[in-house]
PDB file of C-alpha atoms in Angstrom:
ATOM      1  CA  UNK A1050       0.140  -0.060   0.112  1.00 57.00           C
ATOM      2  CA  UNK A1051       0.970   3.296  -1.019  1.00 69.00           C
ATOM      3  CA  UNK A1052       1.379   6.397   1.042  1.00 90.00           C
ATOM      4  CA  UNK A1053       0.709   9.807   0.805  1.00 95.00           C
ATOM      5  CA  UNK A1054       3.446  11.297  -1.334  1.00 95.00           C
ATOM      6  CA  UNK A1055       3.894  15.041  -2.376  1.00 97.00           C
ATOM      7  CA  UNK A1056       6.063  16.846  -4.896  1.00 96.00           C
ATOM      8  CA  UNK A1057       8.105  18.832  -5.277  1.00 97.00           C
ATOM      9  CA  UNK A1058      10.009  17.982  -1.925  1.00 96.00           C
ATOM     10  CA  UNK A1059      11.721  21.664  -1.554  1.00 96.00           C
ATOM     11  CA  UNK A1060      10.696  24.723  -3.895  1.00 96.00           C
ATOM     12  CA  UNK A1061      12.023  28.594  -3.914  1.00 98.00           C
ATOM     13  CA  UNK A1062       9.924  31.063  -5.786  1.00 98.00           C
ATOM     14  CA  UNK A1063      10.350  35.209  -5.669  1.00 98.00           C
ATOM     15  CA  UNK A1064       7.388  37.141  -4.330  1.00 98.00           C
ATOM     16  CA  UNK A1065       4.068  37.437  -6.840  1.00 97.00           C
ATOM     17  CA  UNK A1066       5.266  34.258  -8.498  1.00 98.00           C
ATOM     18  CA  UNK A1067       2.634  31.597  -8.568  1.00 98.00           C
ATOM     19  CA  UNK A1068       2.931  27.704  -7.277  1.00 98.00           C
ATOM     20  CA  UNK A1069       1.628  24.328  -7.752  1.00 98.00           C
ATOM     21  CA  UNK A1070       1.815  21.803  -5.219  1.00 98.00           C
ATOM     22  CA  UNK A1071       0.573  17.841  -5.603  1.00 98.00           C
ATOM     23  CA  UNK A1072      -0.121  15.554  -3.474  1.00 97.00           C
ATOM     24  CA  UNK A1073      -1.294  11.535  -4.038  1.00 96.00           C
ATOM     25  CA  UNK A1074      -3.386  10.384  -1.707  1.00 93.00           C
ATOM     26  CA  UNK A1075      -3.365   6.765  -0.146  1.00 91.00           C
ATOM     27  CA  UNK A1076      -5.146   4.338  -1.894  1.00 88.00           C
ATOM     28  CA  UNK A1077      -8.709   4.174  -1.064  1.00 86.00           C
ATOM     29  CA  UNK A1078      -8.567   7.776   0.362  1.00 90.00           C
ATOM     30  CA  UNK A1079     -11.287  10.029  -1.438  1.00 90.00           C
ATOM     31  CA  UNK A1080     -10.197  13.004   1.524  1.00 91.00           C
ATOM     32  CA  UNK A1081      -7.551  15.259   0.926  1.00 93.00           C
ATOM     33  CA  UNK A1082      -6.930  17.929   3.390  1.00 92.00           C
ATOM     34  CA  UNK A1083      -4.106  20.669   3.072  1.00 95.00           C
ATOM     35  CA  UNK A1084      -2.232  22.547   5.611  1.00 94.00           C
ATOM     36  CA  UNK A1085       0.196  25.425   6.541  1.00 96.00           C
ATOM     37  CA  UNK A1086       2.803  24.805   8.934  1.00 94.00           C
ATOM     38  CA  UNK A1087       4.972  28.072   9.839  1.00 93.00           C
ATOM     39  CA  UNK A1088       8.361  27.057  11.471  1.00 90.00           C
ATOM     40  CA  UNK A1089       7.965  26.593  15.194  1.00 88.00           C
ATOM     41  CA  UNK A1090       3.871  26.319  14.914  1.00 90.00           C
ATOM     42  CA  UNK A1091       1.333  23.667  14.331  1.00 90.00           C
ATOM     43  CA  UNK A1092      -0.340  22.723  11.229  1.00 91.00           C
ATOM     44  CA  UNK A1093      -2.851  25.364   9.846  1.00 91.00           C
ATOM     45  CA  UNK A1094      -5.828  23.958   8.073  1.00 90.00           C
ATOM     46  CA  UNK A1095      -6.533  25.326   4.796  1.00 94.00           C
ATOM     47  CA  UNK A1096      -9.118  23.473   3.020  1.00 92.00           C
ATOM     48  CA  UNK A1097     -10.004  20.256   2.202  1.00 91.00           C
ATOM     49  CA  UNK A1098     -11.484  18.049  -1.138  1.00 92.00           C
ATOM     50  CA  UNK A1099     -13.908  15.275  -0.537  1.00 90.00           C
ATOM     51  CA  UNK A1100     -14.663  13.419  -4.137  1.00 89.00           C
ATOM     52  CA  UNK A1101     -13.789  16.369  -6.264  1.00 91.00           C
ATOM     53  CA  UNK A1102     -15.600  18.904  -4.151  1.00 92.00           C
ATOM     54  CA  UNK A1103     -13.892  21.316  -1.707  1.00 91.00           C
ATOM     55  CA  UNK A1104     -15.833  20.256   1.748  1.00 87.00           C
ATOM     56  CA  UNK A1105     -14.398  22.886   4.247  1.00 86.00           C
ATOM     57  CA  UNK A1106     -12.320  26.263   4.548  1.00 90.00           C
ATOM     58  CA  UNK A1107      -9.894  27.594   6.934  1.00 89.00           C
ATOM     59  CA  UNK A1108      -8.943  31.107   7.027  1.00 90.00           C
ATOM     60  CA  UNK A1109      -6.859  31.624   4.017  1.00 95.00           C
ATOM     61  CA  UNK A1110      -7.367  34.299   1.343  1.00 96.00           C
ATOM     62  CA  UNK A1111      -8.721  33.465  -1.921  1.00 96.00           C
ATOM     63  CA  UNK A1112      -5.235  33.021  -3.788  1.00 98.00           C
ATOM     64  CA  UNK A1113      -4.651  29.837  -1.981  1.00 98.00           C
ATOM     65  CA  UNK A1114      -6.900  27.296  -4.361  1.00 97.00           C
ATOM     66  CA  UNK A1115      -6.974  23.988  -5.224  1.00 96.00           C
ATOM     67  CA  UNK A1116      -8.363  20.927  -7.191  1.00 96.00           C
ATOM     68  CA  UNK A1117      -8.789  17.370  -6.422  1.00 96.00           C
ATOM     69  CA  UNK A1118      -8.993  14.917  -9.508  1.00 94.00           C
ATOM     70  CA  UNK A1119     -11.109  11.787 -10.229  1.00 93.00           C
ATOM     71  CA  UNK A1120      -8.007   9.585  -8.754  1.00 90.00           C
ATOM     72  CA  UNK A1121      -8.553  11.777  -5.763  1.00 91.00           C
ATOM     73  CA  UNK A1122      -4.778  13.203  -5.957  1.00 94.00           C
ATOM     74  CA  UNK A1123      -5.157  17.025  -5.257  1.00 96.00           C
ATOM     75  CA  UNK A1124      -3.093  20.410  -6.452  1.00 98.00           C
ATOM     76  CA  UNK A1125      -2.362  23.170  -4.238  1.00 98.00           C
ATOM     77  CA  UNK A1126      -2.186  26.293  -5.982  1.00 98.00           C
ATOM     78  CA  UNK A1127      -0.606  29.925  -4.809  1.00 98.00           C
ATOM     79  CA  UNK A1128      -0.896  33.074  -6.550  1.00 97.00           C
ATOM     80  CA  UNK A1129       0.531  36.167  -6.039  1.00 98.00           C
ATOM     81  CA  UNK A1130       3.268  34.532  -3.622  1.00 98.00           C
ATOM     82  CA  UNK A1131       4.220  36.759  -0.384  1.00 98.00           C
ATOM     83  CA  UNK A1132       7.209  36.474   1.973  1.00 97.00           C
ATOM     84  CA  UNK A1133       4.979  34.857   4.623  1.00 96.00           C
ATOM     85  CA  UNK A1134       4.075  32.168   2.491  1.00 98.00           C
ATOM     86  CA  UNK A1135       7.207  30.461   3.184  1.00 97.00           C
ATOM     87  CA  UNK A1136       6.277  27.246   5.196  1.00 96.00           C
ATOM     88  CA  UNK A1137       5.937  23.301   5.037  1.00 96.00           C
ATOM     89  CA  UNK A1138       3.042  22.525   3.201  1.00 97.00           C
ATOM     90  CA  UNK A1139       1.251  18.986   4.492  1.00 96.00           C
ATOM     91  CA  UNK A1140      -1.170  17.008   2.646  1.00 96.00           C
ATOM     92  CA  UNK A1141      -3.269  14.607   4.584  1.00 93.00           C
ATOM     93  CA  UNK A1142      -5.666  11.973   2.974  1.00 92.00           C
ATOM     94  CA  UNK A1143      -8.320   9.974   4.958  1.00 88.00           C
ATOM     95  CA  UNK A1144     -11.076   7.467   4.418  1.00 86.00           C
ATOM     96  CA  UNK A1145     -13.594   9.812   4.539  1.00 76.00           C
ATOM     97  CA  UNK A1146     -14.737  13.009   6.133  1.00 72.00           C
ATOM     98  CA  UNK A1147     -15.283  13.604   9.972  1.00 69.00           C
ATOM     99  CA  UNK A1148     -13.145  14.227  12.528  1.00 62.00           C
ATOM    100  CA  UNK A1149     -12.857  11.127  13.554  1.00 68.00           C
ATOM    101  CA  UNK A1150     -10.865   9.399  10.626  1.00 76.00           C
ATOM    102  CA  UNK A1151      -7.108   9.004  11.210  1.00 84.00           C
ATOM    103  CA  UNK A1152      -5.462  11.390   8.522  1.00 87.00           C
ATOM    104  CA  UNK A1153      -2.167  10.129   7.139  1.00 91.00           C
ATOM    105  CA  UNK A1154       0.252  13.066   6.123  1.00 94.00           C
ATOM    106  CA  UNK A1155       2.735  13.441   3.412  1.00 95.00           C
ATOM    107  CA  UNK A1156       6.387  14.635   4.385  1.00 94.00           C
ATOM    108  CA  UNK A1157       5.382  18.062   2.876  1.00 96.00           C
ATOM    109  CA  UNK A1158       6.460  20.533   0.602  1.00 97.00           C
ATOM    110  CA  UNK A1159       9.173  22.978   2.141  1.00 96.00           C
ATOM    111  CA  UNK A1160       8.153  26.565   0.352  1.00 97.00           C
ATOM    112  CA  UNK A1161      10.927  29.255   0.405  1.00 97.00           C
ATOM    113  CA  UNK A1162       9.684  32.882  -1.284  1.00 98.00           C
ATOM    114  CA  UNK A1163      12.535  35.157  -1.511  1.00 97.00           C
TER     115      UNK A1163
ATOM    116  CA  UNK B 586     -14.152  23.762  17.357  1.00 54.00           C
ATOM    117  CA  UNK B 587     -12.981  22.435  21.334  1.00 62.00           C
ATOM    118  CA  UNK B 588      -9.583  24.563  22.131  1.00 82.00           C
ATOM    119  CA  UNK B 589      -6.930  22.733  23.551  1.00 89.00           C
ATOM    120  CA  UNK B 590      -4.329  23.683  25.885  1.00 92.00           C
ATOM    121  CA  UNK B 591      -1.006  21.628  26.614  1.00 95.00           C
ATOM    122  CA  UNK B 592       2.064  22.347  28.086  1.00 96.00           C
ATOM    123  CA  UNK B 593       4.492  24.293  25.711  1.00 95.00           C
ATOM    124  CA  UNK B 594       7.653  21.478  26.692  1.00 97.00           C
ATOM    125  CA  UNK B 595       8.418  18.453  28.580  1.00 97.00           C
ATOM    126  CA  UNK B 596      11.938  16.396  29.382  1.00 97.00           C
ATOM    127  CA  UNK B 597      12.542  13.140  30.272  1.00 97.00           C
ATOM    128  CA  UNK B 598      15.064  10.432  30.300  1.00 97.00           C
ATOM    129  CA  UNK B 599      15.327   7.341  28.404  1.00 97.00           C
ATOM    130  CA  UNK B 600      12.994   4.551  30.143  1.00 97.00           C
ATOM    131  CA  UNK B 601      10.564   6.961  32.054  1.00 97.00           C
ATOM    132  CA  UNK B 602       6.848   6.910  31.588  1.00 97.00           C
ATOM    133  CA  UNK B 603       5.977  10.354  30.001  1.00 98.00           C
ATOM    134  CA  UNK B 604       2.462  11.386  30.400  1.00 98.00           C
ATOM    135  CA  UNK B 605       1.294  14.894  28.691  1.00 97.00           C
ATOM    136  CA  UNK B 606      -2.236  16.312  29.821  1.00 96.00           C
ATOM    137  CA  UNK B 607      -4.516  18.177  27.500  1.00 95.00           C
ATOM    138  CA  UNK B 608      -7.452  20.472  28.638  1.00 94.00           C
ATOM    139  CA  UNK B 609     -10.070  20.887  26.414  1.00 91.00           C
ATOM    140  CA  UNK B 610     -12.971  22.431  28.653  1.00 91.00           C
ATOM    141  CA  UNK B 611     -15.368  22.932  26.302  1.00 87.00           C
ATOM    142  CA  UNK B 612     -15.731  19.480  24.128  1.00 89.00           C
ATOM    143  CA  UNK B 613     -18.547  18.537  22.565  1.00 86.00           C
ATOM    144  CA  UNK B 614     -20.822  15.262  23.016  1.00 88.00           C
ATOM    145  CA  UNK B 615     -19.906  14.170  19.245  1.00 83.00           C
ATOM    146  CA  UNK B 616     -15.818  15.038  19.563  1.00 85.00           C
ATOM    147  CA  UNK B 617     -13.213  12.665  19.327  1.00 88.00           C
ATOM    148  CA  UNK B 618     -10.031  13.329  20.941  1.00 91.00           C
ATOM    149  CA  UNK B 619      -6.642  12.484  18.874  1.00 91.00           C
ATOM    150  CA  UNK B 620      -2.802  12.514  19.259  1.00 94.00           C
ATOM    151  CA  UNK B 621      -0.139  13.288  16.890  1.00 95.00           C
ATOM    152  CA  UNK B 622       3.138  12.953  16.787  1.00 97.00           C
ATOM    153  CA  UNK B 623       5.742  15.297  14.526  1.00 96.00           C
ATOM    154  CA  UNK B 624       9.498  14.796  13.750  1.00 94.00           C
ATOM    155  CA  UNK B 625      10.827  17.641  12.500  1.00 88.00           C
ATOM    156  CA  UNK B 626      10.279  18.214   8.774  1.00 83.00           C
ATOM    157  CA  UNK B 627       7.864  15.216   8.802  1.00 89.00           C
ATOM    158  CA  UNK B 628       4.177  15.045   8.319  1.00 93.00           C
ATOM    159  CA  UNK B 629       2.262  14.793  11.555  1.00 94.00           C
ATOM    160  CA  UNK B 630       1.613  10.540  12.253  1.00 94.00           C
ATOM    161  CA  UNK B 631      -1.404   9.060  14.394  1.00 92.00           C
ATOM    162  CA  UNK B 632      -0.755   8.240  17.466  1.00 95.00           C
ATOM    163  CA  UNK B 633      -3.894   7.492  19.586  1.00 94.00           C
ATOM    164  CA  UNK B 634      -7.515   8.470  19.521  1.00 92.00           C
ATOM    165  CA  UNK B 635     -10.526   8.035  21.996  1.00 92.00           C
ATOM    166  CA  UNK B 636     -13.844   9.257  23.246  1.00 92.00           C
ATOM    167  CA  UNK B 637     -14.016   8.218  26.679  1.00 91.00           C
ATOM    168  CA  UNK B 638     -12.276   5.821  29.551  1.00 90.00           C
ATOM    169  CA  UNK B 639      -9.085   4.499  28.711  1.00 95.00           C
ATOM    170  CA  UNK B 640      -7.587   3.369  24.787  1.00 95.00           C
ATOM    171  CA  UNK B 641      -4.222   1.387  24.355  1.00 95.00           C
ATOM    172  CA  UNK B 642      -2.483   0.784  21.335  1.00 95.00           C
ATOM    173  CA  UNK B 643       0.878  -0.633  20.834  1.00 94.00           C
ATOM    174  CA  UNK B 644       2.496   2.637  21.355  1.00 93.00           C
ATOM    175  CA  UNK B 645       0.792   4.304  24.014  1.00 97.00           C
ATOM    176  CA  UNK B 646      -2.173   4.688  26.227  1.00 97.00           C
ATOM    177  CA  UNK B 647      -5.137   7.720  26.732  1.00 97.00           C
ATOM    178  CA  UNK B 648      -6.812   8.123  29.320  1.00 97.00           C
ATOM    179  CA  UNK B 649      -9.991  10.119  29.549  1.00 97.00           C
ATOM    180  CA  UNK B 650     -12.224  11.228  32.778  1.00 96.00           C
ATOM    181  CA  UNK B 651     -15.542  10.617  32.902  1.00 95.00           C
ATOM    182  CA  UNK B 652     -15.922  14.794  32.314  1.00 95.00           C
ATOM    183  CA  UNK B 653     -13.954  14.682  29.157  1.00 95.00           C
ATOM    184  CA  UNK B 654     -12.949  18.367  29.697  1.00 94.00           C
ATOM    185  CA  UNK B 655      -9.122  16.522  29.994  1.00 95.00           C
ATOM    186  CA  UNK B 656      -7.184  13.979  28.718  1.00 96.00           C
ATOM    187  CA  UNK B 657      -3.714  12.431  29.265  1.00 97.00           C
ATOM    188  CA  UNK B 658      -1.026  10.713  26.903  1.00 97.00           C
ATOM    189  CA  UNK B 659       0.813   8.188  28.282  1.00 98.00           C
ATOM    190  CA  UNK B 660       4.317   7.177  26.745  1.00 97.00           C
ATOM    191  CA  UNK B 661       5.602   4.046  28.383  1.00 94.00           C
ATOM    192  CA  UNK B 662       9.449   3.539  28.748  1.00 94.00           C
ATOM    193  CA  UNK B 663      10.229   6.333  26.431  1.00 97.00           C
ATOM    194  CA  UNK B 664      13.334   6.709  23.924  1.00 96.00           C
ATOM    195  CA  UNK B 665      15.609   8.903  22.742  1.00 97.00           C
ATOM    196  CA  UNK B 666      13.302   8.363  19.200  1.00 95.00           C
ATOM    197  CA  UNK B 667      10.360   9.527  21.502  1.00 96.00           C
ATOM    198  CA  UNK B 668      11.709  12.905  20.699  1.00 97.00           C
ATOM    199  CA  UNK B 669       8.998  15.090  18.741  1.00 97.00           C
ATOM    200  CA  UNK B 670       6.451  17.506  19.357  1.00 97.00           C
ATOM    201  CA  UNK B 671       2.931  16.026  20.372  1.00 97.00           C
ATOM    202  CA  UNK B 672      -0.415  17.581  19.341  1.00 95.00           C
ATOM    203  CA  UNK B 673      -4.030  16.841  21.042  1.00 93.00           C
ATOM    204  CA  UNK B 674      -6.858  17.759  18.834  1.00 89.00           C
ATOM    205  CA  UNK B 675     -10.336  17.666  19.634  1.00 86.00           C
ATOM    206  CA  UNK B 676     -12.579  17.151  16.309  1.00 77.00           C
ATOM    207  CA  UNK B 677     -16.303  17.129  15.385  1.00 66.00           C
ATOM    208  CA  UNK B 678     -17.896  14.081  13.708  1.00 54.00           C
ATOM    209  CA  UNK B 679     -19.937  16.865  11.407  1.00 54.00           C
ATOM    210  CA  UNK B 680     -19.704  16.861   8.012  1.00 51.00           C
ATOM    211  CA  UNK B 681     -16.453  17.645   7.037  1.00 55.00           C
ATOM    212  CA  UNK B 682     -13.241  16.546   8.846  1.00 56.00           C
ATOM    213  CA  UNK B 683     -10.688  19.627   9.952  1.00 64.00           C
ATOM    214  CA  UNK B 684      -7.645  19.439  12.343  1.00 71.00           C
ATOM    215  CA  UNK B 685      -6.960  22.553  14.513  1.00 76.00           C
ATOM    216  CA  UNK B 686      -3.493  21.871  15.761  1.00 82.00           C
ATOM    217  CA  UNK B 687      -2.105  24.321  18.450  1.00 81.00           C
ATOM    218  CA  UNK B 688       1.926  24.830  19.295  1.00 83.00           C
ATOM    219  CA  UNK B 689       1.825  20.826  20.389  1.00 94.00           C
ATOM    220  CA  UNK B 690       4.173  19.796  23.565  1.00 97.00           C
ATOM    221  CA  UNK B 691       8.029  19.354  22.288  1.00 97.00           C
ATOM    222  CA  UNK B 692       8.820  16.145  24.614  1.00 98.00           C
ATOM    223  CA  UNK B 693      12.785  15.805  24.766  1.00 97.00           C
ATOM    224  CA  UNK B 694      13.970  12.581  25.751  1.00 97.00           C
ATOM    225  CA  UNK B 695      17.567  12.737  27.221  1.00 97.00           C
ATOM    226  CA  UNK B 696      19.406   9.506  27.864  1.00 95.00           C
TER     227      UNK B 696
END
């Protein structure tokens, strides 16, 4: 069984640019959540996708957007990058919605905005 | 979502039992209590989850009193590799799941 994978591992961008991060969910999981983790902080929920539809969103501006594909893999897109967007971006998949479901996290993508 | 409070850091030695307590005074009836572990530059990893009383698995135990306003994660005989950040989360079993992470507890295990 393949776990959650994310690409790329590291990424360096400059202010104003756009970035796309990718996540492959664990086999059999239809729900993907994205989190932003700044240095020294806990992960902050960005949004969740369930069967290709956005199913919930945290306190992030619209320039953070996402997609989920029929195979349940997902993308996180961030437009007009700001310095504060520098963080570890985590993707987590779960077999269904509902907070009681164990979420399986990927290793994350480290984004640096210069 | 219920807010959680846990110590910022704890120190221990190899072989000791470590208990990390989390306070969640406004926990709702349908909320589950979940603990995650995170090593540097890695994603969090599920440790244990419970609703009431005691839950035990191969790595930890979770104690939840009757009022469910707090919970205690117990790690038996810790080793150096247990050095990590531990997060206590309380989540609703509602239409969508979201995990609200606080800053967690940084556990440092020394030789």
